[in-house]
mmCIF file of C-alpha atoms and ligand atoms in Angstrom:
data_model
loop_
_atom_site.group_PDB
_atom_site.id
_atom_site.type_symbol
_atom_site.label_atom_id
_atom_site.label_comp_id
_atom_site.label_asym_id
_atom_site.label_seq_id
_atom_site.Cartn_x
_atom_site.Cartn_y
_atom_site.Cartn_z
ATOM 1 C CA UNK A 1 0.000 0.000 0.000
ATOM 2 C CA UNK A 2 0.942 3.388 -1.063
ATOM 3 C CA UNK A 3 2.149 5.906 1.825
ATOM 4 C CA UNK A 4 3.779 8.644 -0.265
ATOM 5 C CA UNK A 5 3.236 9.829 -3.198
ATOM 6 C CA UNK A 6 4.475 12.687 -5.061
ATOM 7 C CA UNK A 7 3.962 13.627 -8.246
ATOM 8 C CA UNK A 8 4.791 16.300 -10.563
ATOM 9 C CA UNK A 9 6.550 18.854 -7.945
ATOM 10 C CA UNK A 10 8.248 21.460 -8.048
ATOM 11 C CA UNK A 11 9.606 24.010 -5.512
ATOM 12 C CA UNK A 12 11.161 27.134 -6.316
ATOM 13 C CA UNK A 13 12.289 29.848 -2.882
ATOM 14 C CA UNK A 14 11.274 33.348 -2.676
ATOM 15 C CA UNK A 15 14.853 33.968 -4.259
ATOM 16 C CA UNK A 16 13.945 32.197 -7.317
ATOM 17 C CA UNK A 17 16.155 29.160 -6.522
ATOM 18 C CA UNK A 18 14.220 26.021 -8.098
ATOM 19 C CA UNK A 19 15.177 23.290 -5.210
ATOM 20 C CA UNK A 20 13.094 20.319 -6.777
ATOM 21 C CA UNK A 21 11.222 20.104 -10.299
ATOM 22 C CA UNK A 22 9.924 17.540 -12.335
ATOM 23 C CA UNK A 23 10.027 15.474 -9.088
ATOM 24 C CA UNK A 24 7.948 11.831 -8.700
ATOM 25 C CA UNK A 25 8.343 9.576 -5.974
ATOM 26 C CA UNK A 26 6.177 6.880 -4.396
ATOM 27 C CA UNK A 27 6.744 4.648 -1.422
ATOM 28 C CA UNK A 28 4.925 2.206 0.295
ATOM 29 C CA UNK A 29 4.288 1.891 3.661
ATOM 30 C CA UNK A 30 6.982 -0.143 5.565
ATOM 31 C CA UNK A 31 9.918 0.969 3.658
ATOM 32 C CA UNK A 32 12.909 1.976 4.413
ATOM 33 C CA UNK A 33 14.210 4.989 2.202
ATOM 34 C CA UNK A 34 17.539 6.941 1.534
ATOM 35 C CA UNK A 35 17.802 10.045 -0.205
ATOM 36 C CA UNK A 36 21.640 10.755 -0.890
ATOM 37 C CA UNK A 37 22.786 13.987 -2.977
ATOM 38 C CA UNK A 38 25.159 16.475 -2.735
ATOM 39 C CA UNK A 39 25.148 19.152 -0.218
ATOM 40 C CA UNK A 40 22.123 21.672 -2.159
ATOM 41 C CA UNK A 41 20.780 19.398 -4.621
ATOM 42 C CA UNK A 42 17.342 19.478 -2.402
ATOM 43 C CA UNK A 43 17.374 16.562 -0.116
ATOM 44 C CA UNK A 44 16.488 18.735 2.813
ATOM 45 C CA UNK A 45 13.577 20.531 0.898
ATOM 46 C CA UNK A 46 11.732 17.492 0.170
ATOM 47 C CA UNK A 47 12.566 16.304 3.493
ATOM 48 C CA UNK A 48 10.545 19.088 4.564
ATOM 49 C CA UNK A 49 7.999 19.371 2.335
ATOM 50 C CA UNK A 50 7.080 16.308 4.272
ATOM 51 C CA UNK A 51 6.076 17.407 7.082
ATOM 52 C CA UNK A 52 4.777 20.687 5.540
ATOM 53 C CA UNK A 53 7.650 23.251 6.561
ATOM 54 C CA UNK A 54 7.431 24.241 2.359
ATOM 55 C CA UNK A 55 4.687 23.679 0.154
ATOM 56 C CA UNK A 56 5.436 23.039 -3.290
ATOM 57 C CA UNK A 57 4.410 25.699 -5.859
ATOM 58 C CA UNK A 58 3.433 23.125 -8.328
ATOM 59 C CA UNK A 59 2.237 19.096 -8.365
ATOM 60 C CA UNK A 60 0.822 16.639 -5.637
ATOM 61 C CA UNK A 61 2.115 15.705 -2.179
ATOM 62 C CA UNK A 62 -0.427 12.801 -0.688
ATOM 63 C CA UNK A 63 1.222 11.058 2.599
ATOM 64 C CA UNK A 64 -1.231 8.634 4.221
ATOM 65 C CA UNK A 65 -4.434 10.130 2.319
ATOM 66 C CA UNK A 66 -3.766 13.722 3.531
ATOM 67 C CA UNK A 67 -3.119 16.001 0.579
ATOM 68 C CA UNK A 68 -0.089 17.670 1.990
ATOM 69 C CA UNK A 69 0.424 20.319 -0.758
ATOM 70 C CA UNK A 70 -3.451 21.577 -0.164
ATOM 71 C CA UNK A 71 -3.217 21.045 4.049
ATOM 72 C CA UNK A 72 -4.541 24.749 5.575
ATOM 73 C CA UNK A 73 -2.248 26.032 8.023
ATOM 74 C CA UNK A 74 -4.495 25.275 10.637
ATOM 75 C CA UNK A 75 -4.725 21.905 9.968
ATOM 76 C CA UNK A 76 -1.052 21.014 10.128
ATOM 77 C CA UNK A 77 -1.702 19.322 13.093
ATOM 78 C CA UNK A 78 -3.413 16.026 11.250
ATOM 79 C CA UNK A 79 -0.649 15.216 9.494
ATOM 80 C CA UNK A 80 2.359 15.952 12.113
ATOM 81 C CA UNK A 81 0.153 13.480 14.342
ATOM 82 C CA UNK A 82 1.201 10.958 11.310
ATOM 83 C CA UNK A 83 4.911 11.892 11.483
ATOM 84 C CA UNK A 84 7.433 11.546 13.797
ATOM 85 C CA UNK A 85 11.240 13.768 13.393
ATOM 86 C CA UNK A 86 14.622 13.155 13.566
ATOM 87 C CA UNK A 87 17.265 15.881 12.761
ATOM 88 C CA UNK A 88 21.242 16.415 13.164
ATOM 89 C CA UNK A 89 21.143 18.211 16.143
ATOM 90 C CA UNK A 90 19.212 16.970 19.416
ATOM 91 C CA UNK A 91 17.425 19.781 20.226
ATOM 92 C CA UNK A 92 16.251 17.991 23.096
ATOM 93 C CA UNK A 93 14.947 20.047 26.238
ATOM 94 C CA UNK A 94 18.074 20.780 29.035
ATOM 95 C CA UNK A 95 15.764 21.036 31.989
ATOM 96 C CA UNK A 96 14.044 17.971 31.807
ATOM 97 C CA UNK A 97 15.048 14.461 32.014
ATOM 98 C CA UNK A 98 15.265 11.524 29.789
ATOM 99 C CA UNK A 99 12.013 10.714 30.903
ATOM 100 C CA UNK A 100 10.080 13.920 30.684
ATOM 101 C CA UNK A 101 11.757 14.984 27.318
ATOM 102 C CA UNK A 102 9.791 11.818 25.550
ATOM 103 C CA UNK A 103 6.751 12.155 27.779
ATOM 104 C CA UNK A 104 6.290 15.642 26.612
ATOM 105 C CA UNK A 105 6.016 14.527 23.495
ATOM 106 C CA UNK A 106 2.405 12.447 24.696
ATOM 107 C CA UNK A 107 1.005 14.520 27.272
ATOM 108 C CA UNK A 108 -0.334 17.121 24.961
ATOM 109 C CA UNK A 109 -2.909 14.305 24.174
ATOM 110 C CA UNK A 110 -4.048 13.669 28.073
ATOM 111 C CA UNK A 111 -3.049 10.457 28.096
ATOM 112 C CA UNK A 112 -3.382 9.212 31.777
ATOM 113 C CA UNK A 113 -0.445 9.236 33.617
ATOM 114 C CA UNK A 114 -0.149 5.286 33.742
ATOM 115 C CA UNK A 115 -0.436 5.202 30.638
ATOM 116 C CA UNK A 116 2.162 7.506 30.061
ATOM 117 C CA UNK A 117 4.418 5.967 32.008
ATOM 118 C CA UNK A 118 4.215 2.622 30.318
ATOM 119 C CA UNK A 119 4.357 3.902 26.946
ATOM 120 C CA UNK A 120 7.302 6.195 27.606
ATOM 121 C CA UNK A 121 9.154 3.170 29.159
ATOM 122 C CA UNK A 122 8.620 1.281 26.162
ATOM 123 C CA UNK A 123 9.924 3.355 23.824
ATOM 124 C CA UNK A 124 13.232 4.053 26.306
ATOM 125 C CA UNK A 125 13.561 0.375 26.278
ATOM 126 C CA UNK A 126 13.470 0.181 22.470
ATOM 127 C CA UNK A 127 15.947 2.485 22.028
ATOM 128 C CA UNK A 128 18.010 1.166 24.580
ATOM 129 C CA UNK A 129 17.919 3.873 27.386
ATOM 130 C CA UNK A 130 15.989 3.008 30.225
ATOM 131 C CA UNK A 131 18.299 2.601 32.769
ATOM 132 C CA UNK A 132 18.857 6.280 32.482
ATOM 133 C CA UNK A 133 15.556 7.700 32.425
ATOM 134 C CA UNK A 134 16.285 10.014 35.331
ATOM 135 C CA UNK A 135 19.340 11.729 33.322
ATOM 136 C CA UNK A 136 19.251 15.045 32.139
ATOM 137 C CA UNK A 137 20.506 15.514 28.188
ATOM 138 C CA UNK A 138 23.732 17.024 28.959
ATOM 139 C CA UNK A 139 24.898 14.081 31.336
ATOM 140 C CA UNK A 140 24.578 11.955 28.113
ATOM 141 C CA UNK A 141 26.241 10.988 25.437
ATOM 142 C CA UNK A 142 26.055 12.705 21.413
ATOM 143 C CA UNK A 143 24.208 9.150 20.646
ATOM 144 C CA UNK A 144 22.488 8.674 23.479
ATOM 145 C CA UNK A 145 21.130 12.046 22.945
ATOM 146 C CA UNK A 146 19.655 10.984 19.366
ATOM 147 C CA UNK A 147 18.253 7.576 20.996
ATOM 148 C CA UNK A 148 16.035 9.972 23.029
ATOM 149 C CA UNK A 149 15.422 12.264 20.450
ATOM 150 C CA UNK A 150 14.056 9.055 18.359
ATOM 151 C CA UNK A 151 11.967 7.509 20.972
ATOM 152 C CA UNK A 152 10.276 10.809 21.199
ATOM 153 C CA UNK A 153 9.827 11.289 17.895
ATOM 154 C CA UNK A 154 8.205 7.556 18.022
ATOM 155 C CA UNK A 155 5.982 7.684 21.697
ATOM 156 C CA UNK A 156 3.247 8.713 19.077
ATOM 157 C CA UNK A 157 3.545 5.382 16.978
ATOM 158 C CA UNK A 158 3.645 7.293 13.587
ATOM 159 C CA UNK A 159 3.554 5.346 10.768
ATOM 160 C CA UNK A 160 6.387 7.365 9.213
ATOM 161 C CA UNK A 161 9.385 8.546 10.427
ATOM 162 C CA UNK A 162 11.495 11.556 8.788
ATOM 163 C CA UNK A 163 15.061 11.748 9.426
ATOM 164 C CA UNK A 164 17.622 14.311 8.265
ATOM 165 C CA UNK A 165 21.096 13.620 8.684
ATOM 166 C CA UNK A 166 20.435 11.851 12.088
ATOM 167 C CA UNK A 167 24.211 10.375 12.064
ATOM 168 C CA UNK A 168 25.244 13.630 11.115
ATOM 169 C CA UNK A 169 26.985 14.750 14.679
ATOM 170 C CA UNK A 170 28.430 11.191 15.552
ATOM 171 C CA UNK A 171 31.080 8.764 14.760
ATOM 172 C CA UNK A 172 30.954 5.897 12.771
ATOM 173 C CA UNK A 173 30.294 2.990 15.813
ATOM 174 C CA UNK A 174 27.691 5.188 17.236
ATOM 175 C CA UNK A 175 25.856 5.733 13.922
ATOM 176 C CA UNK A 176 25.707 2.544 13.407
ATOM 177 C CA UNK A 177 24.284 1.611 16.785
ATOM 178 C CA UNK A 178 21.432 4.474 15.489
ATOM 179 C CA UNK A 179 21.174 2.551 12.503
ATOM 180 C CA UNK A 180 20.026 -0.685 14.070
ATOM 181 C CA UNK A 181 17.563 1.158 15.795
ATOM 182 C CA UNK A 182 16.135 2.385 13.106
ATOM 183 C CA UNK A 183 16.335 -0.446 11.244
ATOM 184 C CA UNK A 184 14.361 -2.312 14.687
ATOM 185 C CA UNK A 185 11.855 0.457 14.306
ATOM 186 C CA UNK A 186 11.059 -0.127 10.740
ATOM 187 C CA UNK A 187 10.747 -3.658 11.187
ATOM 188 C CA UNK A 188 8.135 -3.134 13.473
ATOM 189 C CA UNK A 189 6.133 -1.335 10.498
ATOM 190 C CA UNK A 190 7.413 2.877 10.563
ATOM 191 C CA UNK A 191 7.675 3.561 7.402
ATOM 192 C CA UNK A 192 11.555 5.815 7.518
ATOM 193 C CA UNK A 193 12.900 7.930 4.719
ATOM 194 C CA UNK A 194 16.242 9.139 6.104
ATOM 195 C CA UNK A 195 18.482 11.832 4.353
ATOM 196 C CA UNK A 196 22.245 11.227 4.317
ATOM 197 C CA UNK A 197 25.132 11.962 3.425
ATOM 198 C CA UNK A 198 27.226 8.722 5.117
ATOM 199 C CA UNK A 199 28.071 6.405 2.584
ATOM 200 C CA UNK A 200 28.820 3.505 4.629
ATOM 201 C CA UNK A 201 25.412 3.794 6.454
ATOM 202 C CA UNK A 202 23.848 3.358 3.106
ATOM 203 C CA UNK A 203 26.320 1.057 1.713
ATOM 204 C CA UNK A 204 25.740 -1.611 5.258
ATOM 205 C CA UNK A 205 22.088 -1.189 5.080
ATOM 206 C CA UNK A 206 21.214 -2.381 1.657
ATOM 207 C CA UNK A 207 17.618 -0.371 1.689
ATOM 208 C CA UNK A 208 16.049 1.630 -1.166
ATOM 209 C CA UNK A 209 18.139 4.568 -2.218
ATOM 210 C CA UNK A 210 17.111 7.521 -4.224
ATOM 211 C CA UNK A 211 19.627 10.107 -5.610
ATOM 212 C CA UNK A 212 18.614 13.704 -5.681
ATOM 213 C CA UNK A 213 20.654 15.595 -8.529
ATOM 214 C CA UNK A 214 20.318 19.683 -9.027
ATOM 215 C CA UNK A 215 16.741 19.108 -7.659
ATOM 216 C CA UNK A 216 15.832 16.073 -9.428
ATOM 217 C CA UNK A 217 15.525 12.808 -8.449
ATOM 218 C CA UNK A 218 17.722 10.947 -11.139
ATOM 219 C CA UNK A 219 18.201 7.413 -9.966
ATOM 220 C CA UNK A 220 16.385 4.952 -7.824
ATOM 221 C CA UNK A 221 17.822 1.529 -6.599
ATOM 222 C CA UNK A 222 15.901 -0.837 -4.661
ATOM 223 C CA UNK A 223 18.704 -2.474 -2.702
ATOM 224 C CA UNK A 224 21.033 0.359 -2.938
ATOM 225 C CA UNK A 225 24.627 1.189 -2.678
ATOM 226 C CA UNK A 226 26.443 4.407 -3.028
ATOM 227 C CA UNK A 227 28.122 3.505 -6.543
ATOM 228 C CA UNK A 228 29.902 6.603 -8.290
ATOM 229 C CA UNK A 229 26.992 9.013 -7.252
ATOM 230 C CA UNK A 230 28.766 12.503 -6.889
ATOM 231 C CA UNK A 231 27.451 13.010 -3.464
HETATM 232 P P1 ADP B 1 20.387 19.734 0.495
HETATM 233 O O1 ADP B 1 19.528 19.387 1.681
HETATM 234 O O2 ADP B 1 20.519 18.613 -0.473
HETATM 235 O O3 ADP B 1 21.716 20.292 0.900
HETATM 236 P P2 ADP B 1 18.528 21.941 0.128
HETATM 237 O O4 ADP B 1 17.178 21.371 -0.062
HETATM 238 O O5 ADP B 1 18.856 22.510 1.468
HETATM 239 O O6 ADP B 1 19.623 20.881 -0.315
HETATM 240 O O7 ADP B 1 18.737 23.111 -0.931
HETATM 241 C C1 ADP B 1 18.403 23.001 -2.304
HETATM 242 C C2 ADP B 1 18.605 24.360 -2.970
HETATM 243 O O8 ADP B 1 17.656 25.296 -2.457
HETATM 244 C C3 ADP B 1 19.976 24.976 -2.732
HETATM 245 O O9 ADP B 1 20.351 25.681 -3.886
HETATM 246 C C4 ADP B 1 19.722 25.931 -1.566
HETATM 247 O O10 ADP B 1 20.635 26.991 -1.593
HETATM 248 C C5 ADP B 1 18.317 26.412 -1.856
HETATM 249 N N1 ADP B 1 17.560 26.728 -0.624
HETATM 250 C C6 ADP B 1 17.320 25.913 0.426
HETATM 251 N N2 ADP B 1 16.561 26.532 1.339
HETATM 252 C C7 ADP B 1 16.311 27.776 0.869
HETATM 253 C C8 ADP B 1 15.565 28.914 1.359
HETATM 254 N N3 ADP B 1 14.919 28.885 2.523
HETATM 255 N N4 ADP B 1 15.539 30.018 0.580
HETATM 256 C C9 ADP B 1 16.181 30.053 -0.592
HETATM 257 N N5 ADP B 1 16.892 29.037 -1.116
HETATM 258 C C10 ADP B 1 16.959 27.909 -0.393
#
């Protein structure tokens, strides 16, 4: 079944820089995605036409029956609800905890507190952190840091999961540790479409990879490796 599609886009800034055109894409739900490209060649504006940051000036953006490209601003809501978020840097909150920073995330629903607990503990566990759910972010380390970030950005069980450059900050080992939870998240059903630039990540991983070229998406392999791509 059919979780993104995108068809006929194109995205051009205020400035008059065209960051996408001529751009189709479809994925189904439960896969695991790429996008590789040089730095500029619009990985991070589809990324975040996603989640409806940018609208496209031109074509279709449909994620799980929600016509992204049409969404009012006041109805952002529905579709973020869908979508969890994983970026380069943490930007996770320095005065709470471990435990707080991911139950944040739930409370805005009034979930019970219960509740709360047990699915905050679940998604620590997942991600390999809940023996220190009582830490603050700055007693941890750079990839611990991103393991909370990613259970928060998964307490809401979205069925996808956007992720720009999460390795971006750490070294290889730790990336890789990322990686497999990732990977353990997807095979529970998220749907991920990750942006990177690391090419052993994608190389290891053997997922779906599309290349992103001067704002066009020029090559798509389904078990993927970096090849000669210029990025
Ligand atoms: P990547 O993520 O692959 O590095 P981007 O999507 O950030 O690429 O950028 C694609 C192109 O759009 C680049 O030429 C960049 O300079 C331009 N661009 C990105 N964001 C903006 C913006 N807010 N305003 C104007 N131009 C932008």
């Amino acid at each position: 079944m059919e979780l993104i599609r995108i068809a006929d886009v194109q995205k051009t800034y205020k400035n008059g820089v065209v960051a996408l055109y001529d751009f189709d894409l479809s994925i189904k739900k439960g896969e695991f995605v790429f996008v590789i490209g040089a730095s500029g060649s619009g990985k991070s504006t589809l990324i975040k036409m996603l989640y409806r940051e940018e609208k496209p000036d031109k074509g279709e953006i449909i994620i799980g029956g929600i016509n992204v490209a049409k969404l009012k601003n006041r109805k952002v809501y529905i579709l973020r609800r869908k979508l969890g978020v994983v970026f380069q840097d943490f930007k996770l909150l320095p005065k709470l905890t471990v435990y707080e920073n991911v139950a944040f995330a739930l409370e805005v629903f009034a979930w019970d507190k219960k509740e709360i607990y047990k699915r905050v503990m679940q998604v620590l566990d997942l991600v390999g952190l809940k023996h220190k759910v009582r830490q603050y972010p700055d007693q941890l380390s750079g990839g611990e840091q991103q393991r909370v970030v990613i259970a928060r950005a998964i307490v809401n069980k979205p069925k996808l999961l956007i992720c720009d450059e999460p390795t971006g900050n750490l070294d290889p080992d730790t990336s890789m540790e990322i990686m497999k939870v990732l990977e353990e998240i997807n095979n529970m059903g998220t749907t991920i479409i990750m942006a990177t630039h690391d090419r052993d990540i994608v190389n290891k991983m053997k997922k779906r990879v599309i290349v992103i070229e001067e704002g066009k998406l020029v090559k798509d392999y389904e078990k993927g490796q970096y090849y000669n791509e210029r990025a």
